[in-house]
PDB file of N, CA and C in Angstrom:
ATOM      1  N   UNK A  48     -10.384  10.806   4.290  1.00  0.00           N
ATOM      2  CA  UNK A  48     -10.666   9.914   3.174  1.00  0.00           C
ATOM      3  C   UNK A  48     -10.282  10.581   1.859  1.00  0.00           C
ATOM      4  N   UNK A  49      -9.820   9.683   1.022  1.00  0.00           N
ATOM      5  CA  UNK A  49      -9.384  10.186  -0.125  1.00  0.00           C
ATOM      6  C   UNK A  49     -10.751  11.021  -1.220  1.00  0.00           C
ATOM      7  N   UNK A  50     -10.658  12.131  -2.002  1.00  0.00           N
ATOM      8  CA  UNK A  50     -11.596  12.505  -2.773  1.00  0.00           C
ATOM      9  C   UNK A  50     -11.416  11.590  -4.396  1.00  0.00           C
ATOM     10  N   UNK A  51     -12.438  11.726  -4.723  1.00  0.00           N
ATOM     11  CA  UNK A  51     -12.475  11.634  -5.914  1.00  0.00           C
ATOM     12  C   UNK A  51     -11.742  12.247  -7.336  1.00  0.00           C
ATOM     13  N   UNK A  52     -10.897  11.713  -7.871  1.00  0.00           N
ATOM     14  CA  UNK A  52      -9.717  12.560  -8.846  1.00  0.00           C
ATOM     15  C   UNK A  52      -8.591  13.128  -8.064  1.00  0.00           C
ATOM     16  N   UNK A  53      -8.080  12.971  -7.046  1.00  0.00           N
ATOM     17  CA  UNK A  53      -6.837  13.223  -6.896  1.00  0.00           C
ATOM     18  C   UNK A  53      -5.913  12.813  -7.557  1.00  0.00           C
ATOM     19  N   UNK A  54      -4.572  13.360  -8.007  1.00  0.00           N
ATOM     20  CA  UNK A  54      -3.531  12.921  -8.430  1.00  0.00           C
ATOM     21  C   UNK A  54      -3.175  11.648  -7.641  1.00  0.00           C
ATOM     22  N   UNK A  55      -2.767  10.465  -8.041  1.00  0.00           N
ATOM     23  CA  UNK A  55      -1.797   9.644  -7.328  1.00  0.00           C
ATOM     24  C   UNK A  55      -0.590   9.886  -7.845  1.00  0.00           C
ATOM     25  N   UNK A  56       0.898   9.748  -6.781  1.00  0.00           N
ATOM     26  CA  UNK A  56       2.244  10.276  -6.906  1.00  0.00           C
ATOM     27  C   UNK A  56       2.717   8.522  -6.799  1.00  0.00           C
ATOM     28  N   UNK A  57       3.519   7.694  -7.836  1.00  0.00           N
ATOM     29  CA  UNK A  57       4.317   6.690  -7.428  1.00  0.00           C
ATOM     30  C   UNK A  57       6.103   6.882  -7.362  1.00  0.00           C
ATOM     31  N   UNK A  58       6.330   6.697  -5.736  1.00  0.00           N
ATOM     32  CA  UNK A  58       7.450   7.201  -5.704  1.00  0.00           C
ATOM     33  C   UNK A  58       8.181   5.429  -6.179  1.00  0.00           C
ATOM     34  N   UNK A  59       9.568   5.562  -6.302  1.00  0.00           N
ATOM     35  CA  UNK A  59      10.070   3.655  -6.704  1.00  0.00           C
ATOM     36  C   UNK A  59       9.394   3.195  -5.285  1.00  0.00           C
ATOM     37  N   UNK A  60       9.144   1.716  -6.112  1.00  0.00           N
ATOM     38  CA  UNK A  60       8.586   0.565  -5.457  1.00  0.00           C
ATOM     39  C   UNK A  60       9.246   0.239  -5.358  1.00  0.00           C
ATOM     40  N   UNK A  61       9.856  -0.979  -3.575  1.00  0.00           N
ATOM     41  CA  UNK A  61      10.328  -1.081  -3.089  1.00  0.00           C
ATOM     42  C   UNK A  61      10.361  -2.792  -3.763  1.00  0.00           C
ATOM     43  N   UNK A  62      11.342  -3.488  -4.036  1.00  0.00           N
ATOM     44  CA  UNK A  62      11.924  -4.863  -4.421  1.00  0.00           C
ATOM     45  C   UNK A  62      10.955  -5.908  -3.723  1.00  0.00           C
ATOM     46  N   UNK A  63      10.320  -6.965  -4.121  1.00  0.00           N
ATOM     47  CA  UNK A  63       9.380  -7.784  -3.779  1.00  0.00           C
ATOM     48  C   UNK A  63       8.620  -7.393  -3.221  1.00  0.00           C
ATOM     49  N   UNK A  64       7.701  -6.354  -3.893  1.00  0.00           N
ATOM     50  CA  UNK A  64       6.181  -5.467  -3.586  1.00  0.00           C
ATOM     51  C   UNK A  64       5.451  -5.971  -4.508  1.00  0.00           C
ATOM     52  N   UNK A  65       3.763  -5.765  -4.574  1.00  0.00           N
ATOM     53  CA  UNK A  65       3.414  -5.489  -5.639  1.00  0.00           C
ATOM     54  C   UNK A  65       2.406  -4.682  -5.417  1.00  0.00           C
ATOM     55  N   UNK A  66       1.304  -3.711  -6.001  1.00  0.00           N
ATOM     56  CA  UNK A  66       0.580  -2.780  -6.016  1.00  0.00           C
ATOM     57  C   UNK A  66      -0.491  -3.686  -6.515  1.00  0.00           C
ATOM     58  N   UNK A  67      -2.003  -3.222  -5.492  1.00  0.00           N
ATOM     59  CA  UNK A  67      -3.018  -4.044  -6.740  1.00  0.00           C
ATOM     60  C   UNK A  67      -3.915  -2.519  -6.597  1.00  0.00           C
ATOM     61  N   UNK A  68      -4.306  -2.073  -7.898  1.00  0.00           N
ATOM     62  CA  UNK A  68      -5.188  -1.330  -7.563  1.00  0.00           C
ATOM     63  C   UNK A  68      -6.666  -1.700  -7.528  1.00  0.00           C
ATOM     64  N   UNK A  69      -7.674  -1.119  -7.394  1.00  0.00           N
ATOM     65  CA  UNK A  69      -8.938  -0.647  -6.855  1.00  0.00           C
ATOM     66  C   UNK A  69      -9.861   0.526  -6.773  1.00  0.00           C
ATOM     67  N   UNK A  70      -9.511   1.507  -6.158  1.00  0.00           N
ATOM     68  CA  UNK A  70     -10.264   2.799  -6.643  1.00  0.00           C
ATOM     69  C   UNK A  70      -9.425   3.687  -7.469  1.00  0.00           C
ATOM     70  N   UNK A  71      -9.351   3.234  -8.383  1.00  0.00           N
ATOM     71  CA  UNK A  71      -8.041   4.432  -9.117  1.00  0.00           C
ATOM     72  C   UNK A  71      -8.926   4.622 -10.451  1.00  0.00           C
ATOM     73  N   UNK A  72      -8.967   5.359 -11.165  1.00  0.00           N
ATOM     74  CA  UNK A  72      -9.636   5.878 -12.701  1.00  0.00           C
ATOM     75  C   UNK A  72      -8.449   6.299 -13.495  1.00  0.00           C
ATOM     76  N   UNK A  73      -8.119   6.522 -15.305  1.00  0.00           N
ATOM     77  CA  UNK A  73      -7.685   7.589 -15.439  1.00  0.00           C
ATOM     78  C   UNK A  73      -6.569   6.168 -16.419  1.00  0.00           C
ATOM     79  N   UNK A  74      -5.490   6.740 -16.811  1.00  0.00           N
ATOM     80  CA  UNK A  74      -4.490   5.593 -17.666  1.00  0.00           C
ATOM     81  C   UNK A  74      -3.435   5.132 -16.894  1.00  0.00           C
ATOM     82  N   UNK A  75      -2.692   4.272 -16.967  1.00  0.00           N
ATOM     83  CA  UNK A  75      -1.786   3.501 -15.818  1.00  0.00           C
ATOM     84  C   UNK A  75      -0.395   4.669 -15.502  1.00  0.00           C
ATOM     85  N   UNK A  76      -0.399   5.896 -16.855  1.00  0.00           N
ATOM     86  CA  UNK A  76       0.541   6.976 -16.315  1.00  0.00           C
ATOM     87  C   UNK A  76      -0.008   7.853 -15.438  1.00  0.00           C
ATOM     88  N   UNK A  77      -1.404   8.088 -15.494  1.00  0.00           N
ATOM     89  CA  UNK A  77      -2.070   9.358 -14.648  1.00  0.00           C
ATOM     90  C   UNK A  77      -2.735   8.967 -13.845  1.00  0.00           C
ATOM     91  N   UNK A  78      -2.631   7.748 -12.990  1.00  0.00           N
ATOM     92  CA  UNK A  78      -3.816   7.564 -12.187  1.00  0.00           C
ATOM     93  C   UNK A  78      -4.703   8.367 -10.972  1.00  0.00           C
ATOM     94  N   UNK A  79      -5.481   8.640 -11.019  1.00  0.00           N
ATOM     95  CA  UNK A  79      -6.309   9.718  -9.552  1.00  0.00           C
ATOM     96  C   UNK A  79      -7.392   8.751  -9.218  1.00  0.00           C
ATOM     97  N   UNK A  80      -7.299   8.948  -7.693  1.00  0.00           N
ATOM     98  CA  UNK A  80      -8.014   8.492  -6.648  1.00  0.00           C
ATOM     99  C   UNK A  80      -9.736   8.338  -7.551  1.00  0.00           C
ATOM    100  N   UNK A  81     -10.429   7.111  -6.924  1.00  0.00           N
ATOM    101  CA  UNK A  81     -12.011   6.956  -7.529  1.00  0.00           C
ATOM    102  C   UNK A  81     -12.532   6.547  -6.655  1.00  0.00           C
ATOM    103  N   UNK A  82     -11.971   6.676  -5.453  1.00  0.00           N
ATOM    104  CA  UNK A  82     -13.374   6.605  -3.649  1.00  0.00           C
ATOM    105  C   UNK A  82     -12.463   4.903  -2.964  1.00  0.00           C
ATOM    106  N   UNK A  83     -12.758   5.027  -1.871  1.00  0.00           N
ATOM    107  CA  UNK A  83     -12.823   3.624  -1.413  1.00  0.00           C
ATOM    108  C   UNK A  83     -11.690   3.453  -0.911  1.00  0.00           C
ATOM    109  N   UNK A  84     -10.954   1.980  -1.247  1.00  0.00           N
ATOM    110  CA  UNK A  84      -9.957   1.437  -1.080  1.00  0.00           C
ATOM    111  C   UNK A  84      -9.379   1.887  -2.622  1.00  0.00           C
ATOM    112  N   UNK A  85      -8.429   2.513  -2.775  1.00  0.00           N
ATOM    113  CA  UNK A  85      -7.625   2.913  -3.877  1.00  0.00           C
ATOM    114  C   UNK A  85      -6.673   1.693  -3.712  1.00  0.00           C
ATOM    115  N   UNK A  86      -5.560   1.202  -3.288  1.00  0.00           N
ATOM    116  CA  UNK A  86      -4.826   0.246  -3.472  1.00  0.00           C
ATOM    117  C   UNK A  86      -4.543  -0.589  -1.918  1.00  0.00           C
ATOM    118  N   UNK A  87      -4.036  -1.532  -2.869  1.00  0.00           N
ATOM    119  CA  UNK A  87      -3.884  -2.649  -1.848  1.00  0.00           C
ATOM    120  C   UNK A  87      -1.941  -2.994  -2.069  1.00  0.00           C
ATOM    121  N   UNK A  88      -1.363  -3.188  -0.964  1.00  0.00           N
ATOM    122  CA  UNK A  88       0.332  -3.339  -1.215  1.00  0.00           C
ATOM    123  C   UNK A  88       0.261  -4.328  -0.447  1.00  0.00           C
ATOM    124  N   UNK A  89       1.157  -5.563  -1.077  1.00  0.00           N
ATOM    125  CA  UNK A  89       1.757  -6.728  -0.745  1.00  0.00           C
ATOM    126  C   UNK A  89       3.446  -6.486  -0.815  1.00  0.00           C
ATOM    127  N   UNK A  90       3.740  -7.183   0.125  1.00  0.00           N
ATOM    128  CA  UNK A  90       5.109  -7.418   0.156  1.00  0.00           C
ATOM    129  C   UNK A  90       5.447  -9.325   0.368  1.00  0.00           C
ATOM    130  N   UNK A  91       6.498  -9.538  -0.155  1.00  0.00           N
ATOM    131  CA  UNK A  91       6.981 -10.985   0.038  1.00  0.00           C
ATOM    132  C   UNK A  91       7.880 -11.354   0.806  1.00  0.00           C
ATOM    133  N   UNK A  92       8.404 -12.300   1.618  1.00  0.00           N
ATOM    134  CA  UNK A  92       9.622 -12.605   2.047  1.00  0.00           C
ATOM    135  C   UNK A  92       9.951 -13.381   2.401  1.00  0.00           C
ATOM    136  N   UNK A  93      10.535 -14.042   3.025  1.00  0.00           N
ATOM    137  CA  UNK A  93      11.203 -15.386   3.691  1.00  0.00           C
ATOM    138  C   UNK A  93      10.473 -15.457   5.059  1.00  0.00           C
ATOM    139  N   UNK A  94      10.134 -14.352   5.754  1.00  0.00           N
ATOM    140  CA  UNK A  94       9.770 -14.266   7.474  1.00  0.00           C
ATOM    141  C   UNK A  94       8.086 -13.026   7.053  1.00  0.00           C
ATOM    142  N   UNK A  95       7.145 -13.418   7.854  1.00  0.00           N
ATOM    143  CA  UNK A  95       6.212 -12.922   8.050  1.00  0.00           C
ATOM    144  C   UNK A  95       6.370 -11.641   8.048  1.00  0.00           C
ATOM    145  N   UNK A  96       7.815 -11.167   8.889  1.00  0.00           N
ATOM    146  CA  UNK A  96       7.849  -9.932   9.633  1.00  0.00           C
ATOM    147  C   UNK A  96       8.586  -9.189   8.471  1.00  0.00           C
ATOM    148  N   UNK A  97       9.385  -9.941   7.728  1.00  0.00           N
ATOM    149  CA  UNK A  97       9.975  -8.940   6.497  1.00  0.00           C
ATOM    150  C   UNK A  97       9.026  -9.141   5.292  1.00  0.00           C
ATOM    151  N   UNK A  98       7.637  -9.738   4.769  1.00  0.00           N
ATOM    152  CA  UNK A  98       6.790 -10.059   3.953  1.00  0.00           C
ATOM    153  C   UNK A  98       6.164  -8.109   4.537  1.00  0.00           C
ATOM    154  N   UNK A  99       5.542  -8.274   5.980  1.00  0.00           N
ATOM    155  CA  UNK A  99       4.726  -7.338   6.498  1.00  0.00           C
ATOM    156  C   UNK A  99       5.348  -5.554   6.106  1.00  0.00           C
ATOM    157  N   UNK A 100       6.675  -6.108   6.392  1.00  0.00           N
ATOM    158  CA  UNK A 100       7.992  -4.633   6.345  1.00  0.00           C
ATOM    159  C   UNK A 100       7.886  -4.231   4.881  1.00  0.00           C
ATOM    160  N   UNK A 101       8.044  -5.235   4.315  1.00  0.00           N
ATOM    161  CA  UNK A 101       7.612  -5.010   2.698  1.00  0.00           C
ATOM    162  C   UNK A 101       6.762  -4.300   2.290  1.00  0.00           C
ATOM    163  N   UNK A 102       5.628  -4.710   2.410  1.00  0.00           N
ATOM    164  CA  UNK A 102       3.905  -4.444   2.285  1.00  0.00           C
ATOM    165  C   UNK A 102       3.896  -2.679   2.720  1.00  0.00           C
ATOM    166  N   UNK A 103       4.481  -2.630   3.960  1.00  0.00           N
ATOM    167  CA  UNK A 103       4.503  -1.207   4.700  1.00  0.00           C
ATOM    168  C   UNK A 103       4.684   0.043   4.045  1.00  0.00           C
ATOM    169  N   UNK A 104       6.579  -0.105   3.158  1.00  0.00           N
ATOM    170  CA  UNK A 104       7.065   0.244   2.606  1.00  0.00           C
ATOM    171  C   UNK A 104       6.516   0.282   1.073  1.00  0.00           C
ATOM    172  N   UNK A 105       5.953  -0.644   0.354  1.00  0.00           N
ATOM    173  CA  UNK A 105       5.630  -0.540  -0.637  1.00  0.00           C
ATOM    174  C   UNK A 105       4.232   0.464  -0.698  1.00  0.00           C
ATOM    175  N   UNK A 106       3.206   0.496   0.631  1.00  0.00           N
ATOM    176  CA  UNK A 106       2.359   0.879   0.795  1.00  0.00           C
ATOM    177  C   UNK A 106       2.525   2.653   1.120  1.00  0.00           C
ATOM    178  N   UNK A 107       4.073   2.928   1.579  1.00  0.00           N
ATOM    179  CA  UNK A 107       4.561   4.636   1.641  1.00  0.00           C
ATOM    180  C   UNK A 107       5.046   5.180   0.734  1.00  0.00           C
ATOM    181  N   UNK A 108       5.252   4.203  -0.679  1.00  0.00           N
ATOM    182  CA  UNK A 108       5.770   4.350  -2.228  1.00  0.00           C
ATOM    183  C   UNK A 108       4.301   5.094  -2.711  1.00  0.00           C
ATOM    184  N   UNK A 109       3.632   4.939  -2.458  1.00  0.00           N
ATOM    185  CA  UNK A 109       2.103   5.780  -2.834  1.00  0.00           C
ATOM    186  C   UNK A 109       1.462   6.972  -2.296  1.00  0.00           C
ATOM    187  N   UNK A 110       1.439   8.088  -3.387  1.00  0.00           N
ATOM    188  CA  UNK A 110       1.305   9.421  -2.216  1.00  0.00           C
ATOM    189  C   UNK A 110      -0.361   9.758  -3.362  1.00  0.00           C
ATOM    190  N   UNK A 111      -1.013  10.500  -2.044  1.00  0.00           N
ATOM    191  CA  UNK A 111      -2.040  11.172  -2.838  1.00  0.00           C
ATOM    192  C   UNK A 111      -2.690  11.888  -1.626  1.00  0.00           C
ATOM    193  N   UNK A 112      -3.704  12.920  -1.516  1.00  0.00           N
ATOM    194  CA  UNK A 112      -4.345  13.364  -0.647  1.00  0.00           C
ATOM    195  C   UNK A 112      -5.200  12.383  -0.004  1.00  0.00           C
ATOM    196  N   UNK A 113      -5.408  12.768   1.580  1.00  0.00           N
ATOM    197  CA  UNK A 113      -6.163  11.922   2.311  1.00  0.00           C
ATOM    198  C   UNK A 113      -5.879  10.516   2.693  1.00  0.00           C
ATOM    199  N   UNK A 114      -4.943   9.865   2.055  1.00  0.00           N
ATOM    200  CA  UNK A 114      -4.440   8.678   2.204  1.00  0.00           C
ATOM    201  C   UNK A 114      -3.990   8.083   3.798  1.00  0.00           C
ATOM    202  N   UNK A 115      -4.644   7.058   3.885  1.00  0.00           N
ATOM    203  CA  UNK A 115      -4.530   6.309   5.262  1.00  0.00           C
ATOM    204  C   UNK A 115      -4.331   5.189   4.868  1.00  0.00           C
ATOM    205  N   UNK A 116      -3.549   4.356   6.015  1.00  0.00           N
ATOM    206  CA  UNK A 116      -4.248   2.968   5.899  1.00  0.00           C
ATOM    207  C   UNK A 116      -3.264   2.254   7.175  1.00  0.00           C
ATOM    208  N   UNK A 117      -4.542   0.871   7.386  1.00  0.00           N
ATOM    209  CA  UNK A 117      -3.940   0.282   8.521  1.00  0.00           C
ATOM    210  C   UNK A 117      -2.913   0.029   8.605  1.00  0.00           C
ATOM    211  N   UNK A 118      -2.745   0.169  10.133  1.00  0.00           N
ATOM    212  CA  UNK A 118      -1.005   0.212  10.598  1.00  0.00           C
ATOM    213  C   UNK A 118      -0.685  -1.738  11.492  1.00  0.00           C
ATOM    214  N   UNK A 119      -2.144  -2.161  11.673  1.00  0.00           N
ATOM    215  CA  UNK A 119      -1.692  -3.227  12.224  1.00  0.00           C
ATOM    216  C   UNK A 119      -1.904  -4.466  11.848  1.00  0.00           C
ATOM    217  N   UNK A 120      -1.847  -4.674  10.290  1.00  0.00           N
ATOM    218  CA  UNK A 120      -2.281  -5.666   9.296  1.00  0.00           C
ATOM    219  C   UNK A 120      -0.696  -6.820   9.673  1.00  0.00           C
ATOM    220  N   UNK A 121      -1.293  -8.042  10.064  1.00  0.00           N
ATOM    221  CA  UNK A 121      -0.423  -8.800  10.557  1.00  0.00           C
ATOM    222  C   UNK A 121      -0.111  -8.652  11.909  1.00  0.00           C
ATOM    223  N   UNK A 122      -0.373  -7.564  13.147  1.00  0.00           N
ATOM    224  CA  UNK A 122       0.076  -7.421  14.110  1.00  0.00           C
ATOM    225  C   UNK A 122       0.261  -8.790  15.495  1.00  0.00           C
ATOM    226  N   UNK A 123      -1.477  -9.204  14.566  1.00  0.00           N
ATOM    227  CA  UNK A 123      -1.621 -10.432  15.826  1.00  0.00           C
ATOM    228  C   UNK A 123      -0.748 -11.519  15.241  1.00  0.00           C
ATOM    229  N   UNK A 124      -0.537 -11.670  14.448  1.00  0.00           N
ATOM    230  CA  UNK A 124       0.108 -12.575  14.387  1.00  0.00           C
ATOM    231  C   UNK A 124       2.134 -13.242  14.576  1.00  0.00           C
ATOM    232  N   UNK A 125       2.617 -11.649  14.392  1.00  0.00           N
ATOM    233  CA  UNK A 125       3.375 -11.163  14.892  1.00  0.00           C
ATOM    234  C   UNK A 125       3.789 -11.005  16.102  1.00  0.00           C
ATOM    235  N   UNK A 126       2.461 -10.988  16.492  1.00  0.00           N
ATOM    236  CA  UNK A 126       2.762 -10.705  18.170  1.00  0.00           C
ATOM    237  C   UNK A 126       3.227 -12.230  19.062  1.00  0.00           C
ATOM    238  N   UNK A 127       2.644 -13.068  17.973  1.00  0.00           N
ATOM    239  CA  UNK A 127       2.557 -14.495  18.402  1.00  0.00           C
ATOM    240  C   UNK A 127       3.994 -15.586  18.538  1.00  0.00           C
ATOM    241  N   UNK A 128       5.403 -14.623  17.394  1.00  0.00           N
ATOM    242  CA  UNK A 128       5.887 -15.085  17.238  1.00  0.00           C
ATOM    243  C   UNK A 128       7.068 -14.822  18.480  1.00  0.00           C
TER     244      UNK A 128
END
């Protein structure tokens, strides 16, 4: 789990992403980790599966210590297609 005040690193964001933050503190140049869910990544697209690919990618544009996050957001539904 992420600590409290870590540096966040934004590497480029990936073309029809967007970042929402959440646990982040600090000014929109320096942001560090503030517990929890630190951000949330959306991606858009024409197909579920390139909206999801999006999201993924926009979600590995974000570096900081401890950082996780689910790998199977959309899976079931994906699976369906």
């Amino acid at each position: 789990n992420p600590q409290k005040g870590d540096s966040i690193t934004f590497l480029p964001q990936p073309p029809h992403t967007a970042l929402i933050y959440s646990g982040v503190a600090g000014q929109p140049d320096a942001l560090v980790t503030a517990g929890g869910r630190v951000i949330s990544a959306v991606g858009r697209g024409p197909t579920l599966y390139t909206a999801a690919t999006r999201a993924y990618q926009a979600a590995s544009s974000v570096v900081f210590e401890g950082k996780n996050y689910r790998h199977d957001i959309a899976q079931d539904l994906l699976d369906k297609q």
